[in-house]
PDB file of C-alpha atoms and ligand atoms in Angstrom:
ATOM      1  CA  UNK A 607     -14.766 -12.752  58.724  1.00 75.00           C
ATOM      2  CA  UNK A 608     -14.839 -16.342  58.934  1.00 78.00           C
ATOM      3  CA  UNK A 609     -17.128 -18.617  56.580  1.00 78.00           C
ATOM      4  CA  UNK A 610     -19.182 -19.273  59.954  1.00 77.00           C
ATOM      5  CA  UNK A 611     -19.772 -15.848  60.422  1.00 79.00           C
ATOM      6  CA  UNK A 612     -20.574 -15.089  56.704  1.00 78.00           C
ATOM      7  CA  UNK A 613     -23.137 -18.068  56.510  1.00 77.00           C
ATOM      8  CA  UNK A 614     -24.653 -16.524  59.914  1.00 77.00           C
ATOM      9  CA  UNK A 615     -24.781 -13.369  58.297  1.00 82.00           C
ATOM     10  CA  UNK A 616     -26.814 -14.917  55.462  1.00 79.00           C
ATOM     11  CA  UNK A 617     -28.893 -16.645  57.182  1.00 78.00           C
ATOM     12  CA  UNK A 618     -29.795 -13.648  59.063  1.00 81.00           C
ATOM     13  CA  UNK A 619     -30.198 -11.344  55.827  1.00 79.00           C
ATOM     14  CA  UNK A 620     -32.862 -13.907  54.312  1.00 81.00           C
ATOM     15  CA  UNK A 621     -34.990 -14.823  57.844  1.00 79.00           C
ATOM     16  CA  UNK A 622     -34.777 -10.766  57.979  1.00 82.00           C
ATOM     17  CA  UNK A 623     -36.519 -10.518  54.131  1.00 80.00           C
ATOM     18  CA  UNK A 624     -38.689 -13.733  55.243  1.00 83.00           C
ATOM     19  CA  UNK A 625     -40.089 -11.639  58.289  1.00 80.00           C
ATOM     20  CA  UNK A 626     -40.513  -8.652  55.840  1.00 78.00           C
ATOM     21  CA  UNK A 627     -42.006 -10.485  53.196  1.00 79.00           C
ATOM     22  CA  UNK A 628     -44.860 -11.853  55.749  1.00 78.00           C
ATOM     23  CA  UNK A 629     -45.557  -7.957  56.658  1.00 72.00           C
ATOM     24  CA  UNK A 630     -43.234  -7.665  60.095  1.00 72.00           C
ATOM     25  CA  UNK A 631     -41.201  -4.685  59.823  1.00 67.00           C
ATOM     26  CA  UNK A 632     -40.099  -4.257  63.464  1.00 63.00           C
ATOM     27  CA  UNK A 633     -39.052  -6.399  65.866  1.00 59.00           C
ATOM     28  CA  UNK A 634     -38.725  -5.978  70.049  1.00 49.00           C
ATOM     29  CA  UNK A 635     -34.903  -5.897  70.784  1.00 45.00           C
ATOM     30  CA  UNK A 636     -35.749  -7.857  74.184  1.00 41.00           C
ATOM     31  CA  UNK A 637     -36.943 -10.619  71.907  1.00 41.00           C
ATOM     32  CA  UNK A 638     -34.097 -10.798  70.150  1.00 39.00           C
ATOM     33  CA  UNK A 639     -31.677 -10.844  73.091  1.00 35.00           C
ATOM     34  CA  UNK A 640     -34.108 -13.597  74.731  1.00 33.00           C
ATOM     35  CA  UNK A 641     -33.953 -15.741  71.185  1.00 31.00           C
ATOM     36  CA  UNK A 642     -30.737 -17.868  70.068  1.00 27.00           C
ATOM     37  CA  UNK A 643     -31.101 -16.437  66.196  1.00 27.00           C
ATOM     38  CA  UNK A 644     -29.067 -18.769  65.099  1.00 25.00           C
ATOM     39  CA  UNK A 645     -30.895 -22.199  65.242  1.00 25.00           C
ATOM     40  CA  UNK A 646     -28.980 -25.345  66.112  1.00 27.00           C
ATOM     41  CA  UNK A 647     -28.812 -28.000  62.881  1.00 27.00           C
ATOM     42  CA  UNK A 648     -32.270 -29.672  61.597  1.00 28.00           C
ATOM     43  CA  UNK A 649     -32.340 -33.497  61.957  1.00 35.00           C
ATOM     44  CA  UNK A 650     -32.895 -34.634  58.408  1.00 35.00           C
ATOM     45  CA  UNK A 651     -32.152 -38.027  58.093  1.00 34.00           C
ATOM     46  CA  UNK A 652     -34.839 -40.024  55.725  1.00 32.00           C
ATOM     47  CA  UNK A 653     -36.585 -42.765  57.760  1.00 37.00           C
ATOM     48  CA  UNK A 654     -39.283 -41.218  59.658  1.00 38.00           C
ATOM     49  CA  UNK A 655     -40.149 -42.444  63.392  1.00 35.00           C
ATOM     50  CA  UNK A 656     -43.672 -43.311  63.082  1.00 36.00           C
ATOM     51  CA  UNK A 657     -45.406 -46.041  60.531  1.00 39.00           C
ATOM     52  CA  UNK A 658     -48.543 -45.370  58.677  1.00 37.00           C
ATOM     53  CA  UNK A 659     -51.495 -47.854  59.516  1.00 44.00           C
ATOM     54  CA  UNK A 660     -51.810 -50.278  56.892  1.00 42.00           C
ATOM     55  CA  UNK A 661     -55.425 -49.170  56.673  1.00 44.00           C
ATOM     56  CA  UNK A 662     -54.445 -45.752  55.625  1.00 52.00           C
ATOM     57  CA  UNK A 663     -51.384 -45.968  53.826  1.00 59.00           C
ATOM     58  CA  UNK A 664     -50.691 -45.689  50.330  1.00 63.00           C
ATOM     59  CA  UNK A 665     -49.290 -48.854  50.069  1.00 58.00           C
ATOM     60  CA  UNK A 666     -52.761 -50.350  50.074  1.00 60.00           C
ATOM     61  CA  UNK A 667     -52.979 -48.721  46.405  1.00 63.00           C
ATOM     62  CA  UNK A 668     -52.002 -51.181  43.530  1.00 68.00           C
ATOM     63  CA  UNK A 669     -50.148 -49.345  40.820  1.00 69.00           C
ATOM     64  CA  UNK A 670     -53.034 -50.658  38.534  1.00 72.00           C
ATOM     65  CA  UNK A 671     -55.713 -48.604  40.907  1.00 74.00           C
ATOM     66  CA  UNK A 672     -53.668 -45.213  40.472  1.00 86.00           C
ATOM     67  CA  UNK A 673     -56.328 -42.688  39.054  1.00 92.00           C
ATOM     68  CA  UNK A 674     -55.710 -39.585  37.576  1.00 95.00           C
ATOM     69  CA  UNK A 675     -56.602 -36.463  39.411  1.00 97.00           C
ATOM     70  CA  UNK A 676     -59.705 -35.639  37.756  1.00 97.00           C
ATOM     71  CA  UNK A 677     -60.859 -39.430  38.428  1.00 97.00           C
ATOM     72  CA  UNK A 678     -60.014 -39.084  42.035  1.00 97.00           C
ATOM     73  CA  UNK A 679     -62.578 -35.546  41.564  1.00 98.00           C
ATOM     74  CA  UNK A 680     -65.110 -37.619  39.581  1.00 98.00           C
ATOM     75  CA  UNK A 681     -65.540 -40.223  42.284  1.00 98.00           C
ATOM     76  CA  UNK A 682     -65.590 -38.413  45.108  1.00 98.00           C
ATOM     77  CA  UNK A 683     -68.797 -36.497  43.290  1.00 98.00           C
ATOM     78  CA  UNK A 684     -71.221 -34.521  45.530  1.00 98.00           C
ATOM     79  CA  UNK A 685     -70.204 -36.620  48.040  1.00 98.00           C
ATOM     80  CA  UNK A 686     -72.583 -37.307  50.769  1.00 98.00           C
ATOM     81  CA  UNK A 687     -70.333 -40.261  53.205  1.00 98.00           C
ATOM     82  CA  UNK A 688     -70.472 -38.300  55.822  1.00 98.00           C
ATOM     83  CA  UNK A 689     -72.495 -35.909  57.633  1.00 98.00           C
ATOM     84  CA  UNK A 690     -70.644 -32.853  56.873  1.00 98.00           C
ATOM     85  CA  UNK A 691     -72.424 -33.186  53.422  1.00 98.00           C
ATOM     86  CA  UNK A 692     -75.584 -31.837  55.629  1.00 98.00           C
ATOM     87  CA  UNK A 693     -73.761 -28.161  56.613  1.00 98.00           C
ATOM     88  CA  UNK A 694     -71.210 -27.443  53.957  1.00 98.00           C
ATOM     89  CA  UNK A 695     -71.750 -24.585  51.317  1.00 98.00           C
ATOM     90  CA  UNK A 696     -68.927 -26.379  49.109  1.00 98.00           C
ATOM     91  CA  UNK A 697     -66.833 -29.027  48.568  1.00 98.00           C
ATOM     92  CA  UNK A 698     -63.298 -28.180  48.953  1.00 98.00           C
ATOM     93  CA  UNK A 699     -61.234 -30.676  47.008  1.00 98.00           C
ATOM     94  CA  UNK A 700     -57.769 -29.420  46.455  1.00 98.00           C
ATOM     95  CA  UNK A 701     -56.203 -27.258  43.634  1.00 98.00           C
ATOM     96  CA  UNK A 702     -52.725 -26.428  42.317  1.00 98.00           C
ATOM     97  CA  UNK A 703     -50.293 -28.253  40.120  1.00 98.00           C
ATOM     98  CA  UNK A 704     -50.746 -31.886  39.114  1.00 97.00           C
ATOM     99  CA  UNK A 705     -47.549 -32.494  38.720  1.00 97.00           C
ATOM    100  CA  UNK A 706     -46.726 -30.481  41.693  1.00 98.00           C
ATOM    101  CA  UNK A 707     -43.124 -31.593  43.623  1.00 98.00           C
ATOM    102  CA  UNK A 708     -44.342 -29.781  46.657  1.00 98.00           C
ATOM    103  CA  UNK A 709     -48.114 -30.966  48.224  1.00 98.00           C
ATOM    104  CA  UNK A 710     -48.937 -28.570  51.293  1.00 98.00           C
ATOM    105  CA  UNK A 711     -52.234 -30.185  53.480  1.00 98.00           C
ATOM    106  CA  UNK A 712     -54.204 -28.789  56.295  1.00 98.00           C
ATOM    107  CA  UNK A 713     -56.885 -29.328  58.176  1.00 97.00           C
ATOM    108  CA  UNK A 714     -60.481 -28.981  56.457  1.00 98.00           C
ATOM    109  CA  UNK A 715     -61.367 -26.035  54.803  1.00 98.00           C
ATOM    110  CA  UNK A 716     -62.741 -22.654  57.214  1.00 98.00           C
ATOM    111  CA  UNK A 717     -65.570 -20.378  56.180  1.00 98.00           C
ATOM    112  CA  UNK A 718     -63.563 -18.680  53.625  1.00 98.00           C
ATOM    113  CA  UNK A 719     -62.747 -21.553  52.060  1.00 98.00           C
ATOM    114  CA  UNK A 720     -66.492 -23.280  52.401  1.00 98.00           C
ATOM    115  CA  UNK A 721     -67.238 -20.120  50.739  1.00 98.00           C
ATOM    116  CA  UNK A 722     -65.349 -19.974  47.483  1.00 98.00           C
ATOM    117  CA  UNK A 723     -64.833 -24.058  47.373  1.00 98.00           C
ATOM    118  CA  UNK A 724     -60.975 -23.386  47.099  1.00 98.00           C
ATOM    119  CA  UNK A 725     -58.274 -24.248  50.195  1.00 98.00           C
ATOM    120  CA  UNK A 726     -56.183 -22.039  52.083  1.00 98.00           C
ATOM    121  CA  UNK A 727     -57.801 -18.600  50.432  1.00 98.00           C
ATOM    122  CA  UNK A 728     -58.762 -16.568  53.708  1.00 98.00           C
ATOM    123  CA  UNK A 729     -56.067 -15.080  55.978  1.00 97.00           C
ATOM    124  CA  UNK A 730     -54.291 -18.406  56.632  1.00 98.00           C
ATOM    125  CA  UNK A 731     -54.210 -19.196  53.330  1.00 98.00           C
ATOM    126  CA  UNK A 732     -53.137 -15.352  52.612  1.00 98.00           C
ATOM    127  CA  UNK A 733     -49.815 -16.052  55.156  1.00 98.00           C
ATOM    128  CA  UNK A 734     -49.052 -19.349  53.459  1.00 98.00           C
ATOM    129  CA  UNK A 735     -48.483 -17.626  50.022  1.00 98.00           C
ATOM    130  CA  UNK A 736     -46.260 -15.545  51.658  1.00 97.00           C
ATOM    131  CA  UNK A 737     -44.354 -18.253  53.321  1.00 97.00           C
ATOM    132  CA  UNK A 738     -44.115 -20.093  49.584  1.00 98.00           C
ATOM    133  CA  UNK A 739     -42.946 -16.610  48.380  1.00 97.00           C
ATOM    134  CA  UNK A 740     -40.319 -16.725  51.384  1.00 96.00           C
ATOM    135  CA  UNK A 741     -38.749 -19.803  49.746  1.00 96.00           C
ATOM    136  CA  UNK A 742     -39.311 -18.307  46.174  1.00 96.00           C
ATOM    137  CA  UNK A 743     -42.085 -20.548  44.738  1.00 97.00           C
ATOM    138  CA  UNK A 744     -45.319 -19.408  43.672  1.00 97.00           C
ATOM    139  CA  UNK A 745     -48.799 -20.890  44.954  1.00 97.00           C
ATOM    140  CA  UNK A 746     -49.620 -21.733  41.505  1.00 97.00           C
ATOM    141  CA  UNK A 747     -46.172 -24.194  41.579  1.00 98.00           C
ATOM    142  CA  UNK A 748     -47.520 -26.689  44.139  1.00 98.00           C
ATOM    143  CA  UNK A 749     -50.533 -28.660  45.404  1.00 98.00           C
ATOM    144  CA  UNK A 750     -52.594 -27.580  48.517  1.00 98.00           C
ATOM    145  CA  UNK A 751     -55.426 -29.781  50.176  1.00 98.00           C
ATOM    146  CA  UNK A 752     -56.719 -30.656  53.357  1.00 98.00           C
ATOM    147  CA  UNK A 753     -57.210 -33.844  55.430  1.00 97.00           C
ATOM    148  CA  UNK A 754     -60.910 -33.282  55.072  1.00 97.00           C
ATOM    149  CA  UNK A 755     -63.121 -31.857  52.587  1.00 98.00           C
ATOM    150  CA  UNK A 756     -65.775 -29.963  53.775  1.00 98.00           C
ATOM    151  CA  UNK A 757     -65.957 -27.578  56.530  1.00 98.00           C
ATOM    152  CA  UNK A 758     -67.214 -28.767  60.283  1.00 97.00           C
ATOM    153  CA  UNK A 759     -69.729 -26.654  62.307  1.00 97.00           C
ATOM    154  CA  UNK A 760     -67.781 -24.150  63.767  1.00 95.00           C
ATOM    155  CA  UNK A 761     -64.637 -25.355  62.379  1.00 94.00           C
ATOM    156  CA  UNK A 762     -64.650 -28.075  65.323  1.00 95.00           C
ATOM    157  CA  UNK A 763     -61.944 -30.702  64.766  1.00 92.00           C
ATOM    158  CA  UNK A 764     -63.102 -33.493  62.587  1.00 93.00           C
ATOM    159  CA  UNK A 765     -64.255 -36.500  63.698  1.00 94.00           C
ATOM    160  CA  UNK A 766     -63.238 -39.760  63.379  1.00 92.00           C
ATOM    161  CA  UNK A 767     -65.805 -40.875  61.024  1.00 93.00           C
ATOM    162  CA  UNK A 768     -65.652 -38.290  58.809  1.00 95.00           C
ATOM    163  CA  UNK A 769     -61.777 -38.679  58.627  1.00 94.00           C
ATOM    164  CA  UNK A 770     -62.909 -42.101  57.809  1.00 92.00           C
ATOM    165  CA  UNK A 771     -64.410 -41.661  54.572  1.00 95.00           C
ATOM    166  CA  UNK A 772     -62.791 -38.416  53.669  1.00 96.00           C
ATOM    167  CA  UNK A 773     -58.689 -39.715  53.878  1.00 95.00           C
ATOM    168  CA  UNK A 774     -58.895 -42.609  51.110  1.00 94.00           C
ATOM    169  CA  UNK A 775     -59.667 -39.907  48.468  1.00 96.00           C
ATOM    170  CA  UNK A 776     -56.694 -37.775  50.073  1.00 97.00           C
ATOM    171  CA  UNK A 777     -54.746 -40.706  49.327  1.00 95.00           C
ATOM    172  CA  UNK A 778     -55.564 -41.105  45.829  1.00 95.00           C
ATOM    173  CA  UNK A 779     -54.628 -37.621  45.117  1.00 97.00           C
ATOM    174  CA  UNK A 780     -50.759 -38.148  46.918  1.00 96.00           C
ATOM    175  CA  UNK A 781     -50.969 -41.103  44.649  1.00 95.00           C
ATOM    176  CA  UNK A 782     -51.808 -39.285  41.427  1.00 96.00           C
ATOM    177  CA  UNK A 783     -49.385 -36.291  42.361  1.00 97.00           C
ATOM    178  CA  UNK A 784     -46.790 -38.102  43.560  1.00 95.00           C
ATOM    179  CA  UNK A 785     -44.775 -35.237  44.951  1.00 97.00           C
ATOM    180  CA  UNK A 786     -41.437 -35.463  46.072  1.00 97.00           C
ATOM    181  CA  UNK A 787     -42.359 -33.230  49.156  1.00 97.00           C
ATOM    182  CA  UNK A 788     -45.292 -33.532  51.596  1.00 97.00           C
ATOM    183  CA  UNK A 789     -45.521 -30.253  53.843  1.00 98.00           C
ATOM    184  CA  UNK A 790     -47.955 -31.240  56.524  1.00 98.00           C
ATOM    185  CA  UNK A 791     -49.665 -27.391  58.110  1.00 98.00           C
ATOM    186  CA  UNK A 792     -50.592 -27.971  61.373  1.00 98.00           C
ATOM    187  CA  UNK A 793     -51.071 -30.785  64.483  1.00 96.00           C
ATOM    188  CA  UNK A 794     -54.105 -32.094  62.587  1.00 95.00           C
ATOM    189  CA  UNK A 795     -53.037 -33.148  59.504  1.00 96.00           C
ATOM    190  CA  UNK A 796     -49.369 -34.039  60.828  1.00 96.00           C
ATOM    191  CA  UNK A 797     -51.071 -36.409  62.966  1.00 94.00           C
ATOM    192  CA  UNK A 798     -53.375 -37.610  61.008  1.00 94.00           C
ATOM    193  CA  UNK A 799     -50.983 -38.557  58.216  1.00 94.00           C
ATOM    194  CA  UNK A 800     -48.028 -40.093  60.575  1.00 93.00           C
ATOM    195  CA  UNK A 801     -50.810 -41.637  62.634  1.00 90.00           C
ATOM    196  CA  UNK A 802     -49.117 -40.057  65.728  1.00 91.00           C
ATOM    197  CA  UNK A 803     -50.467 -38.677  68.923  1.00 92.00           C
ATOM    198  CA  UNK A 804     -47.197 -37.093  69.427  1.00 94.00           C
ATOM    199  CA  UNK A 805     -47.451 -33.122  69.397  1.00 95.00           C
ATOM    200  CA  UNK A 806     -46.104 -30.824  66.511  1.00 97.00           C
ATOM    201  CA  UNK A 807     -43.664 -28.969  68.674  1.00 96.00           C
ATOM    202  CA  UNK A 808     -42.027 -32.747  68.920  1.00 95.00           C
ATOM    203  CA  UNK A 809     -42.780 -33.455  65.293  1.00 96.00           C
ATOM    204  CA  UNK A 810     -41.833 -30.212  63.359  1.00 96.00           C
ATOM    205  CA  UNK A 811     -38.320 -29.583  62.203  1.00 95.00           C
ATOM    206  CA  UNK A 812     -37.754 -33.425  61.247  1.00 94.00           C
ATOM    207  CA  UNK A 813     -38.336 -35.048  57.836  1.00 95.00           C
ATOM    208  CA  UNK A 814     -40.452 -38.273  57.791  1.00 94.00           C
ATOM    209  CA  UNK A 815     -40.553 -40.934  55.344  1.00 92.00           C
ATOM    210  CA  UNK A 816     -44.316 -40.897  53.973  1.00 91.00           C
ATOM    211  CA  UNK A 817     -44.443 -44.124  51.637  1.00 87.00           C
ATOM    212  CA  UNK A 818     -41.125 -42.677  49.867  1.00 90.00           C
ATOM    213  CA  UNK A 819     -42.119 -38.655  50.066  1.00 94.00           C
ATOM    214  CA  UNK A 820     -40.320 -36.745  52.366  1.00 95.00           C
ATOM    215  CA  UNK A 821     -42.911 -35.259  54.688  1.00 96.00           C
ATOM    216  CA  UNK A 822     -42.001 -32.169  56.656  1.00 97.00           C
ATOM    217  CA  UNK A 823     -44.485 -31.857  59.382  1.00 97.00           C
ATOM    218  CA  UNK A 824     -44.552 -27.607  60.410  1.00 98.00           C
ATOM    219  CA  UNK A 825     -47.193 -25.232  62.620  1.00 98.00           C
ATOM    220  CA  UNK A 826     -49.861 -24.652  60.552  1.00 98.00           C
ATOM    221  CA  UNK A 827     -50.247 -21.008  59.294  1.00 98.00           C
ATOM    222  CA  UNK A 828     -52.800 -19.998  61.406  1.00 98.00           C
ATOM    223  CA  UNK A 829     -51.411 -20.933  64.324  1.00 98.00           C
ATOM    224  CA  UNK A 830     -48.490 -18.372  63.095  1.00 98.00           C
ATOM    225  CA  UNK A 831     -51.067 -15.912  63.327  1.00 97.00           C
ATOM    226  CA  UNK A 832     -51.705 -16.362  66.614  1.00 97.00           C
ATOM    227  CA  UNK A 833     -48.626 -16.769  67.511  1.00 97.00           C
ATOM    228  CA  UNK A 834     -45.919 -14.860  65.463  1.00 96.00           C
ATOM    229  CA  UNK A 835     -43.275 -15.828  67.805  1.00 96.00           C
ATOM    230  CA  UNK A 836     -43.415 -19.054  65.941  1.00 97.00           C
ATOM    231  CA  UNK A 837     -42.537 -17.849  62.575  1.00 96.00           C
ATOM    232  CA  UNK A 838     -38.987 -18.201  62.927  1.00 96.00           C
ATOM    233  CA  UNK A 839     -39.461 -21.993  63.535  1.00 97.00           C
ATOM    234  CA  UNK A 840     -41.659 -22.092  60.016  1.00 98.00           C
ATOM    235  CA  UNK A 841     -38.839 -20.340  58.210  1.00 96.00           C
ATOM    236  CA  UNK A 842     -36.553 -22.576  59.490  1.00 96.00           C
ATOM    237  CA  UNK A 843     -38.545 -25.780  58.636  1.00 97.00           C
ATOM    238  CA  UNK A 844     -39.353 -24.277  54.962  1.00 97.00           C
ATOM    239  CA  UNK A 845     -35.361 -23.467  54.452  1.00 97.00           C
ATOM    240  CA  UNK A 846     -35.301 -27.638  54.781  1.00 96.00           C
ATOM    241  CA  UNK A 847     -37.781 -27.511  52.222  1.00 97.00           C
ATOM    242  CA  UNK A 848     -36.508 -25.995  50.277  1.00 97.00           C
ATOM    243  CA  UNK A 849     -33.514 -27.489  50.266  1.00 96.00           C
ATOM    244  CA  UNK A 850     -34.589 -30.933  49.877  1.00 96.00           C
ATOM    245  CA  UNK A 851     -36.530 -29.807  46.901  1.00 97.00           C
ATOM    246  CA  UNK A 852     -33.458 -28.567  45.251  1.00 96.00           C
ATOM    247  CA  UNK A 853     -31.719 -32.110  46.028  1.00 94.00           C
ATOM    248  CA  UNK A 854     -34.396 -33.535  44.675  1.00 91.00           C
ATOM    249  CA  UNK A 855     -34.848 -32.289  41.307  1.00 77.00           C
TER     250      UNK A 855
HETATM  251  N1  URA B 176     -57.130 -24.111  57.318  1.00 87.06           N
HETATM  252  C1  URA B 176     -56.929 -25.334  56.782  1.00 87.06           C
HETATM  253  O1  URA B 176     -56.432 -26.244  57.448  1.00 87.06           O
HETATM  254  N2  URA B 176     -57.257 -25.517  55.515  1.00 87.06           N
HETATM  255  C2  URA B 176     -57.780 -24.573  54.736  1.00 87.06           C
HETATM  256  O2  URA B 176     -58.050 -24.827  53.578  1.00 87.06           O
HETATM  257  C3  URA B 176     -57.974 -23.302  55.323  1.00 87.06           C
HETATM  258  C4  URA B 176     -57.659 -23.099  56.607  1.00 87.06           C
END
């Protein structure tokens, strides 16, 4: 067998144990005939395509202004900038490891997470463990937060205003983290944070330069629930992840 075939083989063993891991234990053979299983290479190159608006970027934060984690908490308060304040049950700021090398951000928090004040903890947030698992690092490793911080009415997309007041405190905690890895779950927040109209079918499975982090843009995981199709496309996306973590360290 030839090292091409081996490395197939591989690859195929551990998207096989990523499928089990996430609870799919059978798989439609017309599916797999209809797939190409083996996925053509993953641009990498640093350098993203897309710029961050001055406005929003991180490079509008002096080194001196750099606030610790539980400053960035401490300002933001019971915060009442925007009128989200008015339906929210809690505040969702963001949890994980400070000195996390991986940051993953969504949305805006759902019910579940309005409920317990904690991202990512209802089914979603269930499936993205299980994707972290995939790639062998525990929740508890890395940082999760969201574009936003408290839920909309119905979970309707944010609005501009609220993104507004909400993304300078996201900001402060990239700053204070610093991670060498910015996973970016879904259209929203990969939008929102390359400042790009462009759609995350177009975006995903490239790495971006994010104000020196490498941010991987990826479907966010409930999207994968709707769609499971989609999973192989996350698996292949958090295989770069992992990868560049590794180079990185
Ligand atoms: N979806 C998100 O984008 N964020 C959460 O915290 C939960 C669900």
């Amino acid at each position: 067998m030839d090292q091409n075939n081996r490395e197939m083989i591989a690859d195929l063993k551990s998207y096989l144990e990523y499928l089990k891991g996430l609870g799919i234990t059978e798989w439609p053979l017309s599916f797999i005939r209809n797939e190409t299983m083996y996925c053509q290479e993953v641009p990498t190159g640093l350098g993203g395509i897309h710029e961050l608006s001055p406005r929003y970027g991180m490079e509008n934060i002096s080194q001196s202004e750099v606030q610790r984690l539980e400053e960035v908490r401490s300002e933001l308060g019971n915060c009442e900038r925007c009128k989200l304040h008015r339906t929210r049950r809690s505040l969702v700021f963001g949890e994980g490891n400070e000195k996390a090398r991986l940051m993953l951000i969504g949305e805006g928090p759902g019910n579940d997470e309005d409920v317990q004040g904690r991202p990512f903890v209802g089914k979603a947030g269930q499936l993205l463990t299980k994707i972290l698992q995939a790639i062998e690092i525990e929740r508890k490793e890395v940082y999760i937060a969201n574009i936003i911080k408290c839920r909309p009415p119905q979970n309707r997309n944010p609005e501009p205003d609220e993104i507004e007041n909400c993304y300078p405190f996201l900001l402060k905690q990239i700053q204070a983290i610093r991670p060498r890895i910015i996973c970016a779950l879904g259209t929203f927040s990969a939008q929102t944070l390359l400042k790009t109209d462009v759609k995350i079918t177009t975006l995903r499975g490239k790495v971006y330069d994010y104000s020196g982090i490498s941010l991987f843009p990826t479907y966010h995981p409930a999207y994968l629930l709707r769609n499971p199709e989609k999973k192989r496309e996350v698996w292949e996306d958090m295989k770069q992840i992992a990868k560049a973590l590794a180079e990185s360290s």
